[in-house]
Coordinates of C-alpha atoms and ligand atoms in Angstrom, one line a residue:
M26 CA 30.8 10.6 -8.4
S27 CA 27.4 11.9 -7.4
T28 CA 24.3 11.0 -9.5
S29 CA 21.1 12.8 -9.2
I30 CA 17.6 12.5 -10.6
T31 CA 14.6 14.8 -10.4
I32 CA 11.2 13.3 -10.6
T33 CA 7.6 14.5 -10.3
R34 CA 6.6 14.5 -6.6
P35 CA 5.4 11.0 -5.8
D36 CA 2.2 9.7 -4.2
D37 CA 1.6 6.7 -2.0
W38 CA -1.4 4.7 -3.2
H39 CA -1.7 2.6 0.0
L40 CA -0.9 4.1 3.4
H41 CA -1.9 3.5 7.1
L42 CA -1.8 6.8 9.1
R43 CA -3.8 5.6 12.2
D44 CA -5.2 8.3 14.5
G45 CA -4.4 10.4 17.5
A46 CA -0.8 10.5 18.7
M47 CA 0.3 7.9 16.1
L48 CA -1.2 10.0 13.3
K49 CA 0.6 13.1 14.5
A50 CA 4.0 11.3 14.6
V51 CA 3.8 9.4 11.3
L52 CA 2.1 11.9 9.0
P53 CA 5.1 14.2 8.6
E54 CA 7.2 11.1 7.5
T55 CA 4.9 10.7 4.5
A56 CA 4.1 14.4 3.8
R57 CA 7.9 15.2 3.6
H58 CA 8.2 13.4 0.2
F59 CA 4.7 12.5 -1.0
A60 CA 2.0 14.9 -2.2
R61 CA -1.0 12.5 -1.8
A62 CA -1.8 9.1 -0.3
I63 CA -4.7 6.7 -0.4
I64 CA -5.5 6.4 3.3
M65 CA -6.5 3.0 4.6
P66 CA -9.7 2.9 6.7
N67 CA -8.8 0.1 9.1
L68 CA -9.1 2.2 12.3
V69 CA -10.8 0.8 15.4
P70 CA -13.7 1.2 14.7
P71 CA -13.3 1.2 10.9
V72 CA -14.1 4.2 8.7
V73 CA -17.3 2.9 7.1
T74 CA -19.5 5.9 6.2
G75 CA -18.9 9.0 4.1
A76 CA -19.4 11.1 7.3
Q77 CA -16.7 9.1 9.2
A78 CA -14.3 9.5 6.2
A79 CA -14.9 13.3 6.2
A80 CA -14.2 13.5 9.9
Y81 CA -11.1 11.4 9.6
R82 CA -9.8 13.6 6.8
E83 CA -10.3 16.6 9.1
R84 CA -8.3 15.0 11.8
I85 CA -5.5 14.2 9.3
M86 CA -5.4 17.8 8.1
A87 CA -5.4 19.1 11.7
A88 CA -2.4 16.8 12.4
L89 CA -0.4 18.2 9.5
P90 CA 2.5 20.4 10.6
E91 CA 2.4 24.0 9.5
G92 CA 4.2 24.6 6.2
M93 CA 3.7 21.0 4.9
A94 CA 1.3 20.3 2.0
F95 CA -0.5 16.9 1.8
E96 CA -3.7 15.7 0.3
P97 CA -5.3 12.6 1.9
L98 CA -7.4 10.5 -0.5
M99 CA -9.9 8.8 1.7
T100 CA -11.3 5.3 1.4
L101 CA -14.3 3.5 2.9
Y102 CA -14.1 0.2 4.6
L103 CA -16.5 -2.2 2.9
T104 CA -18.8 -4.1 5.2
E105 CA -21.8 -6.3 4.5
D106 CA -24.0 -3.4 5.6
T107 CA -22.4 -0.7 3.4
D108 CA -25.0 1.4 1.7
P109 CA -24.4 1.9 -2.0
A110 CA -26.0 5.4 -1.9
D111 CA -23.7 6.6 0.9
V112 CA -20.7 5.4 -1.1
A113 CA -21.8 7.1 -4.3
A114 CA -22.6 10.3 -2.4
A115 CA -19.2 10.4 -0.7
H116 CA -17.5 9.8 -4.1
A117 CA -19.6 12.5 -5.8
A118 CA -18.8 15.0 -3.1
G119 CA -15.0 14.3 -3.5
I120 CA -14.8 12.9 0.1
C121 CA -13.8 9.4 -0.9
T122 CA -11.6 8.2 -3.7
A123 CA -12.0 4.4 -3.3
V124 CA -13.5 1.6 -1.3
K125 CA -11.4 -1.0 0.5
L126 CA -12.3 -4.7 0.6
Y127 CA -10.8 -6.7 3.5
P128 CA -11.9 -10.3 3.6
A129 CA -13.0 -10.7 7.3
G130 CA -10.1 -11.6 9.5
A131 CA -7.4 -11.3 6.8
T132 CA -5.2 -8.7 8.5
T133 CA -4.9 -6.0 11.2
N134 CA -8.3 -4.7 12.3
S135 CA -10.3 -6.5 9.6
A136 CA -12.9 -8.2 11.8
S137 CA -15.7 -6.1 10.2
G138 CA -14.7 -7.2 6.7
V139 CA -16.6 -9.2 4.1
R140 CA -17.6 -12.9 4.7
D141 CA -20.3 -13.3 2.1
F142 CA -19.4 -11.6 -1.1
D143 CA -23.0 -11.7 -2.4
K144 CA -24.0 -9.2 0.3
V145 CA -21.7 -6.5 -1.2
R146 CA -22.8 -7.1 -4.8
P147 CA -25.1 -3.9 -4.9
V148 CA -22.2 -1.7 -3.7
L149 CA -19.8 -3.2 -6.3
E150 CA -22.3 -2.7 -9.0
K151 CA -22.8 1.0 -8.0
M152 CA -19.0 1.4 -8.0
A153 CA -18.7 -0.1 -11.5
E154 CA -21.4 2.4 -12.6
I155 CA -19.7 5.5 -11.2
G156 CA -16.1 4.3 -12.0
M157 CA -15.0 4.3 -8.3
P158 CA -12.0 1.9 -7.7
L159 CA -12.1 -1.0 -5.3
C160 CA -8.9 -1.6 -3.4
V161 CA -8.6 -5.2 -2.5
H162 CA -6.6 -7.0 0.3
G163 CA -6.2 -10.2 -1.8
E164 CA -5.8 -13.0 0.7
V165 CA -8.3 -15.8 1.5
T166 CA -8.8 -16.5 5.2
D167 CA -9.7 -20.2 5.0
P168 CA -7.6 -21.8 7.7
A169 CA -7.0 -24.8 5.4
V170 CA -5.0 -22.6 3.0
D171 CA -1.3 -22.2 3.7
I172 CA -0.4 -18.5 4.5
F173 CA 2.1 -18.5 1.6
D174 CA -0.6 -19.6 -0.9
R175 CA -3.4 -17.2 0.3
E176 CA -2.9 -14.6 -2.4
A177 CA -2.8 -17.0 -5.3
V178 CA -5.9 -18.8 -4.0
F179 CA -7.7 -15.5 -3.6
I180 CA -7.2 -14.6 -7.2
D181 CA -8.8 -17.8 -8.4
R182 CA -11.5 -18.2 -5.7
V183 CA -12.6 -14.6 -5.1
L184 CA -11.1 -11.9 -7.3
D185 CA -11.6 -13.4 -10.7
P186 CA -15.3 -14.4 -10.0
I187 CA -16.0 -10.9 -8.6
R188 CA -14.5 -9.2 -11.6
R189 CA -16.4 -11.5 -14.0
A190 CA -19.6 -10.8 -12.2
T191 CA -19.1 -7.1 -12.1
P192 CA -18.1 -5.8 -15.6
G193 CA -16.6 -2.4 -15.5
L194 CA -15.5 -2.6 -11.9
R195 CA -12.1 -0.9 -11.5
V196 CA -9.9 -2.9 -9.1
V197 CA -6.5 -2.3 -7.4
M198 CA -4.9 -5.5 -6.1
E199 CA -3.1 -4.0 -3.1
H200 CA 0.4 -4.9 -2.1
I201 CA 0.8 -7.9 -4.5
T202 CA 3.5 -10.3 -3.3
T203 CA 3.6 -13.1 -5.9
S204 CA 4.3 -13.8 -9.5
N205 CA 0.6 -15.0 -9.6
G206 CA -0.5 -11.4 -8.8
V207 CA 1.8 -9.9 -11.4
E208 CA 0.7 -12.4 -14.1
Y209 CA -3.0 -11.8 -13.3
V210 CA -2.6 -8.1 -13.8
K211 CA -0.7 -8.5 -17.0
A212 CA -3.4 -10.8 -18.4
N213 CA -6.1 -8.3 -17.9
D214 CA -7.0 -4.8 -19.0
A215 CA -6.5 -1.2 -17.8
D216 CA -9.4 -1.6 -15.3
L217 CA -7.1 -3.8 -13.1
G218 CA -4.0 -2.3 -11.4
A219 CA -1.7 -3.3 -8.6
T220 CA 0.3 -1.6 -5.9
I221 CA 3.7 -2.9 -4.8
T222 CA 5.3 -2.0 -1.5
T223 CA 8.9 -1.0 -1.0
H224 CA 9.6 -3.8 1.5
H225 CA 8.3 -6.6 -0.9
L226 CA 10.9 -5.4 -3.4
I227 CA 13.6 -5.9 -0.8
I228 CA 12.8 -8.8 1.5
N229 CA 11.8 -12.4 0.9
R230 CA 10.6 -14.9 3.5
N231 CA 14.1 -15.8 4.5
H232 CA 14.7 -12.3 5.8
I233 CA 11.8 -12.9 8.3
L234 CA 12.8 -16.4 9.4
V235 CA 16.5 -17.2 8.9
G236 CA 18.9 -16.5 11.8
G237 CA 16.2 -15.7 14.3
I238 CA 12.7 -14.3 13.8
K239 CA 12.6 -10.7 12.7
P240 CA 9.3 -9.2 13.7
H241 CA 9.9 -5.9 11.9
Y242 CA 9.9 -7.8 8.6
Y243 CA 6.5 -9.4 9.3
C244 CA 3.6 -7.9 7.4
L245 CA 0.6 -9.1 5.5
P246 CA 0.6 -10.4 2.9
V247 CA 3.7 -12.0 4.2
A248 CA 6.8 -11.9 2.0
K249 CA 7.1 -14.9 -0.2
R250 CA 10.0 -16.9 -1.9
E251 CA 12.8 -15.1 -3.8
E252 CA 11.3 -15.9 -7.2
H253 CA 8.3 -13.8 -6.2
R254 CA 10.4 -10.9 -5.1
L255 CA 12.2 -11.0 -8.4
A256 CA 8.8 -11.0 -10.3
L257 CA 7.7 -7.9 -8.3
R258 CA 11.0 -6.1 -9.1
A259 CA 10.5 -6.9 -12.8
A260 CA 6.9 -5.6 -12.7
A261 CA 7.8 -2.4 -10.8
T262 CA 10.6 -1.6 -13.2
S263 CA 8.8 -2.7 -16.4
G264 CA 7.2 0.6 -17.2
D265 CA 3.8 -1.1 -17.4
T266 CA 1.5 1.7 -16.0
R267 CA -0.7 -0.8 -14.2
F268 CA 1.9 -1.3 -11.5
F269 CA 2.5 1.6 -9.0
L270 CA 3.8 2.4 -5.5
G271 CA 1.6 1.7 -2.5
T272 CA 4.0 1.5 0.5
D273 CA 1.5 -0.1 2.9
S274 CA 3.6 1.7 5.5
A275 CA 1.9 0.4 8.7
P276 CA 3.1 1.7 12.0
H277 CA 2.8 -0.4 15.2
V278 CA 4.6 0.5 18.4
D279 CA 7.6 -1.8 19.2
P280 CA 6.0 -3.6 22.1
L281 CA 3.2 -4.8 19.8
K282 CA 5.7 -6.0 17.2
E283 CA 8.3 -7.5 19.5
C284 CA 6.1 -10.0 21.5
A285 CA 4.7 -13.5 21.5
C286 CA 1.9 -12.5 19.0
G287 CA 3.3 -9.6 17.0
C288 CA 1.3 -7.4 14.8
A289 CA 1.7 -7.4 11.0
G290 CA 3.1 -4.2 9.3
C291 CA 6.3 -2.7 8.2
F292 CA 6.9 1.1 8.6
T293 CA 8.6 2.4 5.5
A294 CA 7.3 6.0 5.1
T295 CA 10.6 7.6 6.3
N296 CA 13.0 5.9 3.9
T297 CA 10.8 4.6 1.0
M298 CA 12.1 7.0 -1.7
A299 CA 15.8 6.4 -0.8
L300 CA 15.2 2.6 -0.8
L301 CA 13.3 2.7 -4.1
A302 CA 16.2 4.7 -5.8
H303 CA 18.5 2.0 -4.5
V304 CA 16.3 -0.8 -5.9
F305 CA 15.7 0.8 -9.2
E306 CA 19.4 1.6 -9.7
E307 CA 20.2 -2.1 -8.9
E308 CA 17.8 -3.1 -11.6
G309 CA 19.4 -0.6 -14.1
A310 CA 16.0 1.1 -14.2
L311 CA 16.3 4.5 -12.5
D312 CA 14.5 5.9 -15.6
K313 CA 11.4 3.9 -14.5
L314 CA 11.2 5.2 -11.0
E315 CA 9.2 8.3 -11.9
G316 CA 6.6 6.1 -13.6
F317 CA 6.3 3.7 -10.7
A318 CA 6.2 6.3 -7.9
S319 CA 4.7 9.4 -9.5
R320 CA 2.9 8.8 -12.8
N321 CA 1.3 5.4 -13.0
G322 CA -0.9 5.8 -9.9
P323 CA -2.5 9.1 -11.2
V324 CA -3.1 7.4 -14.5
F325 CA -5.0 4.6 -12.9
Y326 CA -6.9 6.8 -10.4
R327 CA -7.6 9.4 -13.1
K328 CA -6.0 12.2 -11.1
P329 CA -3.7 14.9 -12.4
M330 CA 0.1 14.5 -12.0
N331 CA 1.6 16.5 -9.1
E332 CA 3.2 19.8 -10.1
G333 CA 6.2 19.7 -7.7
T334 CA 9.3 17.6 -8.0
I335 CA 11.8 15.9 -5.7
T336 CA 15.4 15.3 -6.3
L337 CA 17.2 12.1 -5.4
T338 CA 21.0 12.3 -5.1
K339 CA 23.5 9.6 -4.6
G340 CA 26.3 10.4 -2.1
D341 CA 27.5 9.3 1.3
A342 CA 25.7 6.5 3.2
A343 CA 22.2 7.7 4.0
Q344 CA 21.0 8.0 7.6
W345 CA 17.5 8.0 8.9
P346 CA 16.3 7.6 12.5
A347 CA 16.1 4.0 13.6
K348 CA 12.8 4.8 15.3
I349 CA 10.0 7.4 15.1
I350 CA 8.9 8.3 18.6
S351 CA 5.2 8.7 18.8
G352 CA 3.1 9.6 21.9
D353 CA 2.0 6.0 21.9
G354 CA 5.6 4.7 21.9
P355 CA 8.5 4.0 19.5
V356 CA 7.9 2.8 15.9
T357 CA 10.9 1.0 14.2
V358 CA 11.7 2.3 10.7
F359 CA 12.2 -0.5 8.2
D360 CA 15.9 -1.5 8.0
P361 CA 16.8 -2.9 4.5
G362 CA 19.8 -4.6 5.9
F363 CA 22.3 -3.0 3.5
P364 CA 23.8 0.5 3.1
V365 CA 21.8 3.0 1.0
H366 CA 23.4 6.0 -0.6
W367 CA 20.4 7.9 -1.9
H368 CA 19.2 11.1 -0.3
V369 CA 16.0 13.0 -1.0
D370 CA 15.8 16.7 -1.4
A371 CA 12.1 17.4 -1.2
Ligands
NCD420 C1 -1.7 -3.5 7.9 C2 -1.9 -2.7 9.3 O1 -1.1 -2.8 10.2 O2 -2.9 -2.0 9.3 N1 -0.7 -4.5 8.2 C3 0.1 -5.0 7.2 O3 0.9 -6.0 7.6 N2 0.2 -4.6 6.0 C4 -2.9 -4.0 7.4 C5 -2.8 -4.5 6.0 O4 -2.7 -3.6 5.1 O5 -2.9 -5.7 5.7
ZN421 ZN1 -2.2 -2.0 4.3

């Protein structure tokens, strides 16, 4: 028996597109199903000014294949030198939707991130004033803190103090991976939202480490214990509008993943919607998929819903390419490790 659901065209509220040959290869994978995406600014060098964001947006639009529609929602990489006036001007001009906070050294290409949070106070105050969201990579970088505890410690040591010191600041906790993240969102108001990735609904830390190390399951924040994965599933399927999809699809070529010091990032742009249909069906919550992927994000970001739709149909085992071949090399598509029967008609 075939089951089919039609939902408002989804958006991806956390996406890495990179630049150059990689951008060209991965952009169609997202634009096929998604109308818009929040574009991460962690290029080398990072996108720190409104002018750089405008130029990056142009490069993305130039890489979009003819006949495809896609709207990149740009972000600025927050540094200790960021100028509040530049941020406000880029927001007012419609160039930038949000600002991204990376604690220095937390993840891929985050060396220019923030060390001293007092230095970015004027930017955060300006953002609170104009209602511009701050997207937060929520992990402390203190070497004394265990990598599996870094999100929970960040909430207590950094995020909660920043939010208390900056009333009105709208914050997205990006790619939450713990029940601590879920509970912190639930305990607060509509100015706090959280994105959840596809892969964190599917894997726990055993998938990375048991039976041989699996570099394509390694991302940051790293997947946690099973109880946390279940908390993320409960949040994503709850209907609470503060939880929405941000895939964190993060392409790296295979040689940089399959080596002695592999990069963090899972590439899920290609099969995210099929995987989400599988997960939501497993949770008996297919009726909540549209909220999570298509409606809750626009509510938080105060953007209109998309006008188009996509249809997901259950049928034969789904197939997708094992790798996307970019001009820089092959990128492995996230393998959930189980058969998926959902297909997307965009
Ligand atoms: C991201 C990347 O590769 O840029 N990697 C990841 O594991 N998610 C950076 C990030 O979002 O942390
Ligand atoms: Zn990311």
